[in-house]
Coordinates of C-alpha atoms in Angstrom, one line a residue:
M26 CA 26.5 -99.9 -74.1
A27 CA 23.8 -98.5 -71.9
D28 CA 20.7 -97.1 -73.6
P29 CA 20.8 -93.3 -73.0
D30 CA 17.0 -93.1 -73.1
L31 CA 16.8 -95.2 -70.0
S32 CA 18.2 -92.3 -67.9
L33 CA 15.6 -89.8 -69.3
E34 CA 12.5 -89.4 -67.2
F35 CA 9.8 -86.9 -67.6
K36 CA 7.2 -86.4 -64.8
V37 CA 4.6 -83.7 -64.5
K38 CA 3.1 -82.9 -61.2
P39 CA 0.1 -80.6 -61.9
A40 CA -0.1 -79.5 -58.2
E41 CA 3.5 -78.2 -58.5
L42 CA 2.6 -76.4 -61.7
D43 CA -0.3 -74.8 -60.0
G44 CA 1.8 -73.7 -57.0
C45 CA 4.5 -72.2 -59.2
G46 CA 1.9 -70.5 -61.3
Q47 CA 0.1 -69.0 -58.4
S48 CA 3.5 -67.8 -56.9
A49 CA 4.5 -66.2 -60.2
Q50 CA 1.1 -64.5 -60.5
H51 CA 1.3 -63.2 -56.9
I52 CA 4.9 -61.9 -57.2
G53 CA 4.2 -60.4 -60.6
G54 CA 1.2 -58.6 -59.1
L55 CA 3.4 -57.1 -56.4
I56 CA 6.1 -55.7 -58.6
P57 CA 4.2 -52.7 -60.0
G58 CA 3.5 -51.5 -56.5
E59 CA 7.1 -51.7 -55.5
T60 CA 8.5 -50.1 -58.7
S61 CA 6.5 -47.0 -58.0
K62 CA 8.9 -46.5 -55.0
I63 CA 11.8 -46.1 -57.4
T64 CA 10.9 -42.9 -59.0
E65 CA 10.5 -40.6 -56.0
P66 CA 14.0 -41.0 -54.5
C67 CA 15.5 -40.7 -58.0
S68 CA 13.5 -37.5 -58.7
Q69 CA 14.7 -36.1 -55.4
A70 CA 18.3 -37.0 -56.3
A71 CA 17.9 -35.5 -59.7
G72 CA 16.4 -32.3 -58.2
G73 CA 19.5 -31.9 -56.1
L74 CA 21.7 -32.0 -59.2
K75 CA 19.9 -29.3 -61.3
G76 CA 22.2 -28.1 -64.0
W77 CA 24.3 -31.3 -64.0
L78 CA 24.1 -33.9 -66.8
T79 CA 23.7 -36.6 -64.2
A80 CA 20.3 -35.3 -63.1
G81 CA 18.8 -36.3 -66.5
A82 CA 20.7 -39.6 -66.5
I83 CA 19.3 -40.5 -63.0
T84 CA 15.7 -39.7 -64.1
N85 CA 16.1 -41.7 -67.3
C86 CA 17.7 -44.6 -65.5
S87 CA 14.9 -44.7 -62.9
T88 CA 12.2 -44.5 -65.6
N89 CA 13.8 -47.3 -67.6
W90 CA 14.2 -49.5 -64.6
K91 CA 10.6 -49.0 -63.6
T92 CA 9.4 -49.8 -67.2
L93 CA 11.5 -53.0 -67.3
L94 CA 10.5 -54.1 -63.9
D95 CA 6.8 -53.5 -64.6
K96 CA 7.2 -55.5 -67.8
L97 CA 8.8 -58.3 -65.8
G98 CA 5.8 -58.2 -63.4
G99 CA 3.4 -58.6 -66.3
D100 CA 5.5 -61.4 -67.8
M101 CA 5.5 -63.2 -64.5
G102 CA 1.8 -63.0 -64.3
D103 CA 1.4 -64.3 -67.8
V104 CA 3.8 -67.2 -67.2
G105 CA 1.9 -68.0 -64.0
T106 CA -1.4 -68.1 -65.9
K107 CA 0.2 -70.4 -68.5
L108 CA 1.5 -72.8 -65.8
G109 CA -2.0 -73.0 -64.3
T110 CA -3.4 -73.7 -67.8
S111 CA -0.8 -76.4 -68.3
A112 CA -1.7 -78.0 -65.0
T113 CA -5.3 -78.1 -66.0
Y114 CA -4.4 -79.6 -69.4
Y115 CA -2.3 -82.4 -67.8
R116 CA -5.1 -83.2 -65.4
T117 CA -7.7 -83.3 -68.2
A118 CA -5.5 -85.4 -70.4
E119 CA -4.8 -87.9 -67.6
Q120 CA -8.5 -88.1 -66.8
N121 CA -9.4 -88.6 -70.4
A122 CA -6.8 -91.4 -70.8
H123 CA -8.1 -93.0 -67.6
N124 CA -11.7 -92.8 -68.8
S125 CA -10.9 -94.2 -72.2
M126 CA -9.4 -97.4 -70.9
R127 CA -11.8 -100.3 -70.6
N128 CA -12.3 -102.1 -67.4
P129 CA -10.8 -105.6 -67.8
N130 CA -13.5 -107.1 -65.6
A131 CA -16.3 -105.7 -67.8
P132 CA -18.4 -108.1 -69.9
A133 CA -17.2 -108.7 -73.4
S134 CA -18.5 -106.4 -76.1
S135 CA -21.5 -107.5 -78.2
G136 CA -19.2 -107.8 -81.2
T137 CA -20.7 -104.8 -83.0
E138 CA -17.7 -102.6 -82.3
P139 CA -14.9 -102.9 -84.9
D140 CA -11.5 -103.9 -83.6
P141 CA -9.1 -101.1 -84.8
F142 CA -6.1 -103.4 -84.2
N143 CA -7.4 -106.6 -85.9
T144 CA -6.6 -108.5 -82.8
N145 CA -6.5 -112.3 -83.2
F146 CA -7.1 -114.1 -79.9
T147 CA -5.9 -117.6 -79.2
Q148 CA -7.2 -120.1 -76.7
G149 CA -4.9 -121.1 -73.8
P150 CA -1.4 -120.1 -73.1
V151 CA 1.0 -119.5 -76.0
K152 CA 4.5 -121.0 -75.7
P153 CA 7.4 -118.8 -76.6
R154 CA 9.1 -119.6 -79.9
S155 CA 12.2 -120.8 -78.2
A156 CA 10.2 -123.3 -76.2
K157 CA 8.4 -124.6 -79.4
A158 CA 11.7 -124.9 -81.2
A159 CA 13.1 -127.0 -78.4
E160 CA 10.2 -129.6 -78.7

């Protein structure tokens, strides 16, 4: 039976997060300017229906749509900011991981640093158990 975890793959591309974040912020910033265009035609339509119940309904509908779309614009801006913050976090984490790794060609330590893994080094190649058992 195949291991289901082998098919899982998680990749983060900070540049793509930044791009999506900037797009979301840009579009979110455009929405309030566009929603202001909703109210005038609706007010004109409602004005032509004075005395009818639909006049109030049109006004309420346009006001509610504008409110919801403006909130959507704000939410998009917030999400865009969070995507950019996430991209920065991933870049920083990757750089920190890179910086924390030791250069294998660097000279050996002075021995004053404790080994947190209690590593035991052996001299020469180590034969696999199956090869030792065959001898």
